[in-house]
Every structure is written in C-alpha cells, then in structure tokens.
C-alpha cells in the first residue's frame, strides 16, 4: 500500500506570524481543500491553518477497525506526515500548547491516534466521528500526559463506519492520559458534521 508525501493546503495567518495553529485532517475520499473550508464556520482568527492531503484521498486503505497491519504502511506514513507538520509549526515559533487538531471520520480517527500516541499539552483536539485505530486497542501504544488538553469527540448513533462502543473506549483511554474529554453522541445523526458540533468545537478554539 502507498506511502504519503507531504502535500499541504494552508490558510489563515502565515505560521511565522500566527500565535496559534490548527492541523485539519480530511476523511476518506475527501480533500484538504474540503476540510479547510470548515474555517468559514470556525473561530480561527489569528490561526495558521494546515491541511495535509492524503495520497489517493485516503489515509489508510481499510476500516479503522481492521487489524493495524492491514492498514500499513499507509497508517504509519500518515502519522509521520502529522508529526512532520507539528515539527514544522514548532520550528516556525508556535508552541505545542498552541497547536490544535481537527479531523472528520477517517481524519478524526487519525487525529485521535496521533495525539493518543503523542499525548502532551495541546491547544485542543476535535474529532468529528472517530475513534482510536485497530481491531483491538493496545493501551501500551498510548503514552504521555495531555495535561487537561480539551478533547471533543462526537459521533452519530448508529454511525455506518464508527461503532459507538469504540468511541466510548477511545474516550476512556484519553481520559486516563489526563485529557479533558467531552463526548457527544447524537441519536440518528447522519455521517456528517452538524451545526451544534461546530459550536462545540468553537468553545475549544476560542480558549
């Protein structure tokens, strides 16, 4: 399976002049320009906005609930792209605690997986319909201390791609790493992002 090259769409303030930054991760079949268009609904004044583009519009080939090895090497490659973006932002003068993450669906899973494996003090983490990745979750993969970083996880019940049981399990693991988790489950919501979810995200982004 393919590896990802770092292709990034940017918006907002140039990172060298920004006080905060956000990394936005698109879903399967979608695009960096698509996820970055959410900026029109989010409180991102003064942010540098970075959205990487997955090769072939998919971060990894199979369900996030598949055995991890089935999604390699694409999954590790995707995680490396995020790590490189974080390093880039730090080199441009943005502190880790001023870096935020947002993802939808496959991008939400990737957001949680990256931050769970690299727990630390971030500005905030927003996962619209996602959970940690793997057939079974291996707690030893998730290390560090979020130091009360606010984390928003939302999903529909039922969702065609993301079981609520995995969302709940993911939230508990992040809480054990000292994340300040807000979990919202919407009965009968389609696989999309609602206005209420965007409003909840804005409460994190305004901090």
mmCIF file with all atom_site columns, C-alpha atoms in Angstrom:
data_model
loop_
_atom_site.group_PDB
_atom_site.id
_atom_site.type_symbol
_atom_site.label_atom_id
_atom_site.label_alt_id
_atom_site.label_comp_id
_atom_site.label_asym_id
_atom_site.label_entity_id
_atom_site.label_seq_id
_atom_site.pdbx_PDB_ins_code
_atom_site.Cartn_x
_atom_site.Cartn_y
_atom_site.Cartn_z
_atom_site.occupancy
_atom_site.B_iso_or_equiv
_atom_site.pdbx_formal_charge
_atom_site.auth_seq_id
_atom_site.auth_comp_id
_atom_site.auth_asym_id
_atom_site.auth_atom_id
_atom_site.pdbx_PDB_model_num
ATOM 1   C CA . UNK A 1 1   ? 0.000   0.000  0.000  1.00 0.00 ? 1   UNK A CA 1
ATOM 2   C CA . UNK A 1 2   ? 1.115   3.533  -0.741 1.00 0.00 ? 2   UNK A CA 1
ATOM 3   C CA . UNK A 1 3   ? 3.023   5.977  1.431  1.00 0.00 ? 3   UNK A CA 1
ATOM 4   C CA . UNK A 1 4   ? 2.026   9.606  1.763  1.00 0.00 ? 4   UNK A CA 1
ATOM 5   C CA . UNK A 1 5   ? 4.035   12.571 0.598  1.00 0.00 ? 5   UNK A CA 1
ATOM 6   C CA . UNK A 1 6   ? 3.664   15.821 2.473  1.00 0.00 ? 6   UNK A CA 1
ATOM 7   C CA . UNK A 1 7   ? 1.249   17.915 0.416  1.00 0.00 ? 7   UNK A CA 1
ATOM 8   C CA . UNK A 1 8   ? -0.283  20.694 2.498  1.00 0.00 ? 8   UNK A CA 1
ATOM 9   C CA . UNK A 1 9   ? -3.005  23.265 1.828  1.00 0.00 ? 9   UNK A CA 1
ATOM 10  C CA . UNK A 1 10  ? -2.666  26.314 4.061  1.00 0.00 ? 10  UNK A CA 1
ATOM 11  C CA . UNK A 1 11  ? -4.941  29.187 5.010  1.00 0.00 ? 11  UNK A CA 1
ATOM 12  C CA . UNK A 1 12  ? -5.252  31.828 7.698  1.00 0.00 ? 12  UNK A CA 1
ATOM 13  C CA . UNK A 1 13  ? -2.211  33.667 9.016  1.00 0.00 ? 13  UNK A CA 1
ATOM 14  C CA . UNK A 1 14  ? 1.314   32.639 7.940  1.00 0.00 ? 14  UNK A CA 1
ATOM 15  C CA . UNK A 1 15  ? 2.706   30.398 10.671 1.00 0.00 ? 15  UNK A CA 1
ATOM 16  C CA . UNK A 1 16  ? 5.624   32.754 11.356 1.00 0.00 ? 16  UNK A CA 1
ATOM 17  C CA . UNK A 1 17  ? 3.103   35.481 12.280 1.00 0.00 ? 17  UNK A CA 1
ATOM 18  C CA . UNK A 1 18  ? 0.464   33.313 13.977 1.00 0.00 ? 18  UNK A CA 1
ATOM 19  C CA . UNK A 1 19  ? 0.014   32.763 17.690 1.00 0.00 ? 19  UNK A CA 1
ATOM 20  C CA . UNK A 1 20  ? -1.905  29.510 17.169 1.00 0.00 ? 20  UNK A CA 1
ATOM 21  C CA . UNK A 1 21  ? -2.124  26.807 14.517 1.00 0.00 ? 21  UNK A CA 1
ATOM 22  C CA . UNK A 1 22  ? -4.535  24.029 13.614 1.00 0.00 ? 22  UNK A CA 1
ATOM 23  C CA . UNK A 1 23  ? -3.917  20.826 11.671 1.00 0.00 ? 23  UNK A CA 1
ATOM 24  C CA . UNK A 1 24  ? -7.100  19.695 9.871  1.00 0.00 ? 24  UNK A CA 1
ATOM 25  C CA . UNK A 1 25  ? -7.420  16.119 8.598  1.00 0.00 ? 25  UNK A CA 1
ATOM 26  C CA . UNK A 1 26  ? -9.925  15.184 5.910  1.00 0.00 ? 26  UNK A CA 1
ATOM 27  C CA . UNK A 1 27  ? -11.937 11.966 5.659  1.00 0.00 ? 27  UNK A CA 1
ATOM 28  C CA . UNK A 1 28  ? -11.740 9.100  3.185  1.00 0.00 ? 28  UNK A CA 1
ATOM 29  C CA . UNK A 1 29  ? -12.474 10.183 -0.368 1.00 0.00 ? 29  UNK A CA 1
ATOM 30  C CA . UNK A 1 30  ? -12.305 13.846 0.595  1.00 0.00 ? 30  UNK A CA 1
ATOM 31  C CA . UNK A 1 31  ? -9.649  16.528 0.256  1.00 0.00 ? 31  UNK A CA 1
ATOM 32  C CA . UNK A 1 32  ? -7.539  19.011 2.162  1.00 0.00 ? 32  UNK A CA 1
ATOM 33  C CA . UNK A 1 33  ? -9.339  21.898 0.476  1.00 0.00 ? 33  UNK A CA 1
ATOM 34  C CA . UNK A 1 34  ? -12.666 20.403 1.547  1.00 0.00 ? 34  UNK A CA 1
ATOM 35  C CA . UNK A 1 35  ? -11.818 20.144 5.243  1.00 0.00 ? 35  UNK A CA 1
ATOM 36  C CA . UNK A 1 36  ? -10.136 23.546 5.234  1.00 0.00 ? 36  UNK A CA 1
ATOM 37  C CA . UNK A 1 37  ? -13.407 25.087 4.025  1.00 0.00 ? 37  UNK A CA 1
ATOM 38  C CA . UNK A 1 38  ? -14.734 24.485 7.557  1.00 0.00 ? 38  UNK A CA 1
ATOM 39  C CA . UNK A 1 39  ? -12.746 27.582 8.527  1.00 0.00 ? 39  UNK A CA 1
ATOM 40  C CA . UNK A 1 40  ? -15.733 29.650 7.439  1.00 0.00 ? 40  UNK A CA 1
ATOM 41  C CA . UNK A 1 41  ? -17.685 28.125 10.359 1.00 0.00 ? 41  UNK A CA 1
ATOM 42  C CA . UNK A 1 42  ? -14.927 28.056 12.960 1.00 0.00 ? 42  UNK A CA 1
ATOM 43  C CA . UNK A 1 43  ? -13.329 30.633 15.246 1.00 0.00 ? 43  UNK A CA 1
ATOM 44  C CA . UNK A 1 44  ? -9.910  30.633 13.619 1.00 0.00 ? 44  UNK A CA 1
ATOM 45  C CA . UNK A 1 45  ? -8.966  34.309 13.591 1.00 0.00 ? 45  UNK A CA 1
ATOM 46  C CA . UNK A 1 46  ? -5.213  34.567 14.007 1.00 0.00 ? 46  UNK A CA 1
ATOM 47  C CA . UNK A 1 47  ? -4.615  30.863 13.335 1.00 0.00 ? 47  UNK A CA 1
ATOM 48  C CA . UNK A 1 48  ? -2.253  29.325 10.837 1.00 0.00 ? 48  UNK A CA 1
ATOM 49  C CA . UNK A 1 49  ? -4.361  26.589 9.200  1.00 0.00 ? 49  UNK A CA 1
ATOM 50  C CA . UNK A 1 50  ? -2.672  23.488 7.795  1.00 0.00 ? 50  UNK A CA 1
ATOM 51  C CA . UNK A 1 51  ? -4.483  20.669 5.987  1.00 0.00 ? 51  UNK A CA 1
ATOM 52  C CA . UNK A 1 52  ? -2.407  17.810 4.559  1.00 0.00 ? 52  UNK A CA 1
ATOM 53  C CA . UNK A 1 53  ? -3.711  15.895 1.544  1.00 0.00 ? 53  UNK A CA 1
ATOM 54  C CA . UNK A 1 54  ? -3.738  12.088 1.618  1.00 0.00 ? 54  UNK A CA 1
ATOM 55  C CA . UNK A 1 55  ? -2.425  10.280 -1.443 1.00 0.00 ? 55  UNK A CA 1
ATOM 56  C CA . UNK A 1 56  ? -5.400  8.840  -3.356 1.00 0.00 ? 56  UNK A CA 1
ATOM 57  C CA . UNK A 1 57  ? -7.716  10.704 -0.938 1.00 0.00 ? 57  UNK A CA 1
ATOM 58  C CA . UNK A 1 58  ? -7.392  8.028  1.746  1.00 0.00 ? 58  UNK A CA 1
ATOM 59  C CA . UNK A 1 59  ? -5.102  7.933  4.777  1.00 0.00 ? 59  UNK A CA 1
ATOM 60  C CA . UNK A 1 60  ? -5.222  4.124  5.011  1.00 0.00 ? 60  UNK A CA 1
ATOM 61  C CA . UNK A 1 61  ? -6.992  1.504  2.877  1.00 0.00 ? 61  UNK A CA 1
ATOM 62  C CA . UNK A 1 62  ? -9.308  -0.422 5.204  1.00 0.00 ? 62  UNK A CA 1
ATOM 63  C CA . UNK A 1 63  ? -11.622 0.290  8.105  1.00 0.00 ? 63  UNK A CA 1
ATOM 64  C CA . UNK A 1 64  ? -10.041 1.806  11.204 1.00 0.00 ? 64  UNK A CA 1
ATOM 65  C CA . UNK A 1 65  ? -11.348 -1.315 12.989 1.00 0.00 ? 65  UNK A CA 1
ATOM 66  C CA . UNK A 1 66  ? -9.273  -3.641 10.774 1.00 0.00 ? 66  UNK A CA 1
ATOM 67  C CA . UNK A 1 67  ? -6.057  -5.189 12.120 1.00 0.00 ? 67  UNK A CA 1
ATOM 68  C CA . UNK A 1 68  ? -3.423  -2.429 12.152 1.00 0.00 ? 68  UNK A CA 1
ATOM 69  C CA . UNK A 1 69  ? -1.053  -4.430 9.938  1.00 0.00 ? 69  UNK A CA 1
ATOM 70  C CA . UNK A 1 70  ? -3.694  -4.457 7.173  1.00 0.00 ? 70  UNK A CA 1
ATOM 71  C CA . UNK A 1 71  ? -3.509  -0.662 7.024  1.00 0.00 ? 71  UNK A CA 1
ATOM 72  C CA . UNK A 1 72  ? 0.272   -0.499 6.816  1.00 0.00 ? 72  UNK A CA 1
ATOM 73  C CA . UNK A 1 73  ? 2.450   1.144  5.632  1.00 0.00 ? 73  UNK A CA 1
ATOM 74  C CA . UNK A 1 74  ? -0.131  3.853  4.878  1.00 0.00 ? 74  UNK A CA 1
ATOM 75  C CA . UNK A 1 75  ? -1.122  4.370  8.530  1.00 0.00 ? 75  UNK A CA 1
ATOM 76  C CA . UNK A 1 76  ? 2.426   4.862  9.815  1.00 0.00 ? 76  UNK A CA 1
ATOM 77  C CA . UNK A 1 77  ? 3.128   7.124  6.857  1.00 0.00 ? 77  UNK A CA 1
ATOM 78  C CA . UNK A 1 78  ? 0.067   9.251  7.677  1.00 0.00 ? 78  UNK A CA 1
ATOM 79  C CA . UNK A 1 79  ? 1.147   9.543  11.319 1.00 0.00 ? 79  UNK A CA 1
ATOM 80  C CA . UNK A 1 80  ? 4.613   10.606 10.142 1.00 0.00 ? 80  UNK A CA 1
ATOM 81  C CA . UNK A 1 81  ? 3.106   13.372 7.991  1.00 0.00 ? 81  UNK A CA 1
ATOM 82  C CA . UNK A 1 82  ? 1.282   14.766 11.039 1.00 0.00 ? 82  UNK A CA 1
ATOM 83  C CA . UNK A 1 83  ? 4.435   14.563 13.137 1.00 0.00 ? 83  UNK A CA 1
ATOM 84  C CA . UNK A 1 84  ? 6.367   16.455 10.480 1.00 0.00 ? 84  UNK A CA 1
ATOM 85  C CA . UNK A 1 85  ? 3.695   19.172 10.397 1.00 0.00 ? 85  UNK A CA 1
ATOM 86  C CA . UNK A 1 86  ? 3.861   19.536 14.177 1.00 0.00 ? 86  UNK A CA 1
ATOM 87  C CA . UNK A 1 87  ? 7.643   19.873 13.957 1.00 0.00 ? 87  UNK A CA 1
ATOM 88  C CA . UNK A 1 88  ? 7.309   22.427 11.144 1.00 0.00 ? 88  UNK A CA 1
ATOM 89  C CA . UNK A 1 89  ? 4.946   24.553 13.227 1.00 0.00 ? 89  UNK A CA 1
ATOM 90  C CA . UNK A 1 90  ? 7.231   24.423 16.255 1.00 0.00 ? 90  UNK A CA 1
ATOM 91  C CA . UNK A 1 91  ? 10.174  25.469 14.112 1.00 0.00 ? 91  UNK A CA 1
ATOM 92  C CA . UNK A 1 92  ? 8.137   28.444 12.921 1.00 0.00 ? 92  UNK A CA 1
ATOM 93  C CA . UNK A 1 93  ? 7.696   29.552 16.539 1.00 0.00 ? 93  UNK A CA 1
ATOM 94  C CA . UNK A 1 94  ? 4.337   28.069 17.547 1.00 0.00 ? 94  UNK A CA 1
ATOM 95  C CA . UNK A 1 95  ? 4.407   26.361 20.937 1.00 0.00 ? 95  UNK A CA 1
ATOM 96  C CA . UNK A 1 96  ? 2.942   22.856 21.237 1.00 0.00 ? 96  UNK A CA 1
ATOM 97  C CA . UNK A 1 97  ? 0.250   24.109 23.626 1.00 0.00 ? 97  UNK A CA 1
ATOM 98  C CA . UNK A 1 98  ? -0.928  26.460 20.855 1.00 0.00 ? 98  UNK A CA 1
ATOM 99  C CA . UNK A 1 99  ? -1.318  23.660 18.270 1.00 0.00 ? 99  UNK A CA 1
ATOM 100 C CA . UNK A 1 100 ? -4.842  22.332 17.708 1.00 0.00 ? 100 UNK A CA 1
ATOM 101 C CA . UNK A 1 101 ? -6.078  19.311 15.750 1.00 0.00 ? 101 UNK A CA 1
ATOM 102 C CA . UNK A 1 102 ? -9.377  18.714 13.951 1.00 0.00 ? 102 UNK A CA 1
ATOM 103 C CA . UNK A 1 103 ? -10.486 15.770 11.853 1.00 0.00 ? 103 UNK A CA 1
ATOM 104 C CA . UNK A 1 104 ? -13.619 14.238 10.374 1.00 0.00 ? 104 UNK A CA 1
ATOM 105 C CA . UNK A 1 105 ? -14.284 10.496 10.016 1.00 0.00 ? 105 UNK A CA 1
ATOM 106 C CA . UNK A 1 106 ? -11.051 8.846  8.839  1.00 0.00 ? 106 UNK A CA 1
ATOM 107 C CA . UNK A 1 107 ? -9.330  12.133 9.651  1.00 0.00 ? 107 UNK A CA 1
ATOM 108 C CA . UNK A 1 108 ? -10.874 12.082 13.148 1.00 0.00 ? 108 UNK A CA 1
ATOM 109 C CA . UNK A 1 109 ? -9.535  8.565  13.725 1.00 0.00 ? 109 UNK A CA 1
ATOM 110 C CA . UNK A 1 110 ? -6.091  9.706  12.608 1.00 0.00 ? 110 UNK A CA 1
ATOM 111 C CA . UNK A 1 111 ? -6.314  12.808 14.830 1.00 0.00 ? 111 UNK A CA 1
ATOM 112 C CA . UNK A 1 112 ? -7.049  10.689 17.892 1.00 0.00 ? 112 UNK A CA 1
ATOM 113 C CA . UNK A 1 113 ? -4.430  8.066  17.020 1.00 0.00 ? 113 UNK A CA 1
ATOM 114 C CA . UNK A 1 114 ? -1.652  10.628 16.538 1.00 0.00 ? 114 UNK A CA 1
ATOM 115 C CA . UNK A 1 115 ? -2.440  12.621 19.670 1.00 0.00 ? 115 UNK A CA 1
ATOM 116 C CA . UNK A 1 116 ? -3.068  9.475  21.735 1.00 0.00 ? 116 UNK A CA 1
ATOM 117 C CA . UNK A 1 117 ? 0.367   8.142  20.797 1.00 0.00 ? 117 UNK A CA 1
ATOM 118 C CA . UNK A 1 118 ? 1.930   11.550 21.460 1.00 0.00 ? 118 UNK A CA 1
ATOM 119 C CA . UNK A 1 119 ? -0.077  12.826 24.423 1.00 0.00 ? 119 UNK A CA 1
ATOM 120 C CA . UNK A 1 120 ? 1.015   16.248 25.603 1.00 0.00 ? 120 UNK A CA 1
ATOM 121 C CA . UNK A 1 121 ? -0.268  19.722 26.258 1.00 0.00 ? 121 UNK A CA 1
ATOM 122 C CA . UNK A 1 122 ? -2.023  20.888 23.069 1.00 0.00 ? 122 UNK A CA 1
ATOM 123 C CA . UNK A 1 123 ? -4.440  23.730 22.422 1.00 0.00 ? 123 UNK A CA 1
ATOM 124 C CA . UNK A 1 124 ? -7.317  21.346 21.730 1.00 0.00 ? 124 UNK A CA 1
ATOM 125 C CA . UNK A 1 125 ? -8.325  18.224 19.835 1.00 0.00 ? 125 UNK A CA 1
ATOM 126 C CA . UNK A 1 126 ? -11.554 17.941 17.841 1.00 0.00 ? 126 UNK A CA 1
ATOM 127 C CA . UNK A 1 127 ? -12.617 14.574 16.432 1.00 0.00 ? 127 UNK A CA 1
ATOM 128 C CA . UNK A 1 128 ? -15.862 14.648 14.468 1.00 0.00 ? 128 UNK A CA 1
ATOM 129 C CA . UNK A 1 129 ? -16.944 10.959 14.248 1.00 0.00 ? 129 UNK A CA 1
ATOM 130 C CA . UNK A 1 130 ? -13.870 8.897  15.039 1.00 0.00 ? 130 UNK A CA 1
ATOM 131 C CA . UNK A 1 131 ? -12.068 6.584  17.430 1.00 0.00 ? 131 UNK A CA 1
ATOM 132 C CA . UNK A 1 132 ? -8.651  5.112  18.088 1.00 0.00 ? 132 UNK A CA 1
ATOM 133 C CA . UNK A 1 133 ? -7.386  2.755  15.391 1.00 0.00 ? 133 UNK A CA 1
ATOM 134 C CA . UNK A 1 134 ? -7.071  -1.038 15.425 1.00 0.00 ? 134 UNK A CA 1
ATOM 135 C CA . UNK A 1 135 ? -9.032  -4.280 15.611 1.00 0.00 ? 135 UNK A CA 1
ATOM 136 C CA . UNK A 1 136 ? -8.317  -4.256 19.341 1.00 0.00 ? 136 UNK A CA 1
ATOM 137 C CA . UNK A 1 137 ? -6.829  -1.257 21.105 1.00 0.00 ? 137 UNK A CA 1
ATOM 138 C CA . UNK A 1 138 ? -3.367  -1.767 22.602 1.00 0.00 ? 138 UNK A CA 1
ATOM 139 C CA . UNK A 1 139 ? -3.179  0.577  25.593 1.00 0.00 ? 139 UNK A CA 1
ATOM 140 C CA . UNK A 1 140 ? 0.619   0.473  25.605 1.00 0.00 ? 140 UNK A CA 1
ATOM 141 C CA . UNK A 1 141 ? 0.552   2.425  22.299 1.00 0.00 ? 141 UNK A CA 1
ATOM 142 C CA . UNK A 1 142 ? -0.896  5.475  24.039 1.00 0.00 ? 142 UNK A CA 1
ATOM 143 C CA . UNK A 1 143 ? 1.576   7.374  26.180 1.00 0.00 ? 143 UNK A CA 1
ATOM 144 C CA . UNK A 1 144 ? 2.181   10.776 27.714 1.00 0.00 ? 144 UNK A CA 1
ATOM 145 C CA . UNK A 1 145 ? 0.115   13.321 29.620 1.00 0.00 ? 145 UNK A CA 1
ATOM 146 C CA . UNK A 1 146 ? -2.446  15.594 27.983 1.00 0.00 ? 146 UNK A CA 1
ATOM 147 C CA . UNK A 1 147 ? -2.332  17.964 30.991 1.00 0.00 ? 147 UNK A CA 1
ATOM 148 C CA . UNK A 1 148 ? -6.082  18.634 30.677 1.00 0.00 ? 148 UNK A CA 1
ATOM 149 C CA . UNK A 1 149 ? -5.977  19.383 26.946 1.00 0.00 ? 149 UNK A CA 1
ATOM 150 C CA . UNK A 1 150 ? -9.637  19.781 25.876 1.00 0.00 ? 150 UNK A CA 1
ATOM 151 C CA . UNK A 1 151 ? -10.754 16.955 23.583 1.00 0.00 ? 151 UNK A CA 1
ATOM 152 C CA . UNK A 1 152 ? -14.107 16.909 21.771 1.00 0.00 ? 152 UNK A CA 1
ATOM 153 C CA . UNK A 1 153 ? -15.283 13.595 20.313 1.00 0.00 ? 153 UNK A CA 1
ATOM 154 C CA . UNK A 1 154 ? -18.643 13.436 18.547 1.00 0.00 ? 154 UNK A CA 1
ATOM 155 C CA . UNK A 1 155 ? -20.474 10.720 16.646 1.00 0.00 ? 155 UNK A CA 1
ATOM 156 C CA . UNK A 1 156 ? -23.865 9.577  15.446 1.00 0.00 ? 156 UNK A CA 1
ATOM 157 C CA . UNK A 1 157 ? -25.653 6.550  16.878 1.00 0.00 ? 157 UNK A CA 1
ATOM 158 C CA . UNK A 1 158 ? -25.607 4.415  14.888 1.00 0.00 ? 158 UNK A CA 1
ATOM 159 C CA . UNK A 1 159 ? -22.859 5.510  12.514 1.00 0.00 ? 159 UNK A CA 1
ATOM 160 C CA . UNK A 1 160 ? -22.191 3.325  9.445  1.00 0.00 ? 160 UNK A CA 1
ATOM 161 C CA . UNK A 1 161 ? -18.408 3.494  9.903  1.00 0.00 ? 161 UNK A CA 1
ATOM 162 C CA . UNK A 1 162 ? -17.712 4.168  13.592 1.00 0.00 ? 162 UNK A CA 1
ATOM 163 C CA . UNK A 1 163 ? -19.227 1.982  16.336 1.00 0.00 ? 163 UNK A CA 1
ATOM 164 C CA . UNK A 1 164 ? -20.259 3.905  19.461 1.00 0.00 ? 164 UNK A CA 1
ATOM 165 C CA . UNK A 1 165 ? -18.534 1.240  21.576 1.00 0.00 ? 165 UNK A CA 1
ATOM 166 C CA . UNK A 1 166 ? -15.158 2.183  20.030 1.00 0.00 ? 166 UNK A CA 1
ATOM 167 C CA . UNK A 1 167 ? -15.838 5.885  20.549 1.00 0.00 ? 167 UNK A CA 1
ATOM 168 C CA . UNK A 1 168 ? -16.542 5.261  24.241 1.00 0.00 ? 168 UNK A CA 1
ATOM 169 C CA . UNK A 1 169 ? -13.459 3.061  24.608 1.00 0.00 ? 169 UNK A CA 1
ATOM 170 C CA . UNK A 1 170 ? -11.292 5.713  22.944 1.00 0.00 ? 170 UNK A CA 1
ATOM 171 C CA . UNK A 1 171 ? -12.622 8.440  25.227 1.00 0.00 ? 171 UNK A CA 1
ATOM 172 C CA . UNK A 1 172 ? -11.751 6.380  28.305 1.00 0.00 ? 172 UNK A CA 1
ATOM 173 C CA . UNK A 1 173 ? -8.157  5.797  27.144 1.00 0.00 ? 173 UNK A CA 1
ATOM 174 C CA . UNK A 1 174 ? -7.666  9.512  26.510 1.00 0.00 ? 174 UNK A CA 1
ATOM 175 C CA . UNK A 1 175 ? -9.114  10.356 29.936 1.00 0.00 ? 175 UNK A CA 1
ATOM 176 C CA . UNK A 1 176 ? -6.557  8.013  31.501 1.00 0.00 ? 176 UNK A CA 1
ATOM 177 C CA . UNK A 1 177 ? -3.891  10.181 29.828 1.00 0.00 ? 177 UNK A CA 1
ATOM 178 C CA . UNK A 1 178 ? -5.381  13.274 31.529 1.00 0.00 ? 178 UNK A CA 1
ATOM 179 C CA . UNK A 1 179 ? -7.339  14.629 28.564 1.00 0.00 ? 179 UNK A CA 1
ATOM 180 C CA . UNK A 1 180 ? -10.376 16.779 29.385 1.00 0.00 ? 180 UNK A CA 1
ATOM 181 C CA . UNK A 1 181 ? -12.784 14.824 27.178 1.00 0.00 ? 181 UNK A CA 1
ATOM 182 C CA . UNK A 1 182 ? -16.221 15.991 26.047 1.00 0.00 ? 182 UNK A CA 1
ATOM 183 C CA . UNK A 1 183 ? -18.099 13.140 24.336 1.00 0.00 ? 183 UNK A CA 1
ATOM 184 C CA . UNK A 1 184 ? -21.310 13.819 22.423 1.00 0.00 ? 184 UNK A CA 1
ATOM 185 C CA . UNK A 1 185 ? -23.369 11.036 20.835 1.00 0.00 ? 185 UNK A CA 1
ATOM 186 C CA . UNK A 1 186 ? -26.250 12.074 18.583 1.00 0.00 ? 186 UNK A CA 1
ATOM 187 C CA . UNK A 1 187 ? -29.057 9.584  18.043 1.00 0.00 ? 187 UNK A CA 1
ATOM 188 C CA . UNK A 1 188 ? -29.868 9.122  14.371 1.00 0.00 ? 188 UNK A CA 1
ATOM 189 C CA . UNK A 1 189 ? -27.415 11.729 13.101 1.00 0.00 ? 189 UNK A CA 1
ATOM 190 C CA . UNK A 1 190 ? -26.121 11.174 9.570  1.00 0.00 ? 190 UNK A CA 1
ATOM 191 C CA . UNK A 1 191 ? -22.404 10.752 8.807  1.00 0.00 ? 191 UNK A CA 1
ATOM 192 C CA . UNK A 1 192 ? -21.776 14.491 8.710  1.00 0.00 ? 192 UNK A CA 1
ATOM 193 C CA . UNK A 1 193 ? -20.886 17.478 10.914 1.00 0.00 ? 193 UNK A CA 1
ATOM 194 C CA . UNK A 1 194 ? -23.792 19.350 12.486 1.00 0.00 ? 194 UNK A CA 1
ATOM 195 C CA . UNK A 1 195 ? -24.033 22.997 13.464 1.00 0.00 ? 195 UNK A CA 1
ATOM 196 C CA . UNK A 1 196 ? -24.079 22.015 17.137 1.00 0.00 ? 196 UNK A CA 1
ATOM 197 C CA . UNK A 1 197 ? -20.800 20.132 16.723 1.00 0.00 ? 197 UNK A CA 1
ATOM 198 C CA . UNK A 1 198 ? -19.202 23.171 15.083 1.00 0.00 ? 198 UNK A CA 1
ATOM 199 C CA . UNK A 1 199 ? -20.416 25.313 18.008 1.00 0.00 ? 199 UNK A CA 1
ATOM 200 C CA . UNK A 1 200 ? -18.856 22.895 20.500 1.00 0.00 ? 200 UNK A CA 1
ATOM 201 C CA . UNK A 1 201 ? -15.612 22.999 18.516 1.00 0.00 ? 201 UNK A CA 1
ATOM 202 C CA . UNK A 1 202 ? -15.639 26.787 18.706 1.00 0.00 ? 202 UNK A CA 1
ATOM 203 C CA . UNK A 1 203 ? -15.740 26.701 22.500 1.00 0.00 ? 203 UNK A CA 1
ATOM 204 C CA . UNK A 1 204 ? -12.392 24.888 22.360 1.00 0.00 ? 204 UNK A CA 1
ATOM 205 C CA . UNK A 1 205 ? -10.906 27.093 19.632 1.00 0.00 ? 205 UNK A CA 1
ATOM 206 C CA . UNK A 1 206 ? -11.757 30.303 21.490 1.00 0.00 ? 206 UNK A CA 1
ATOM 207 C CA . UNK A 1 207 ? -9.735  29.293 24.578 1.00 0.00 ? 207 UNK A CA 1
#
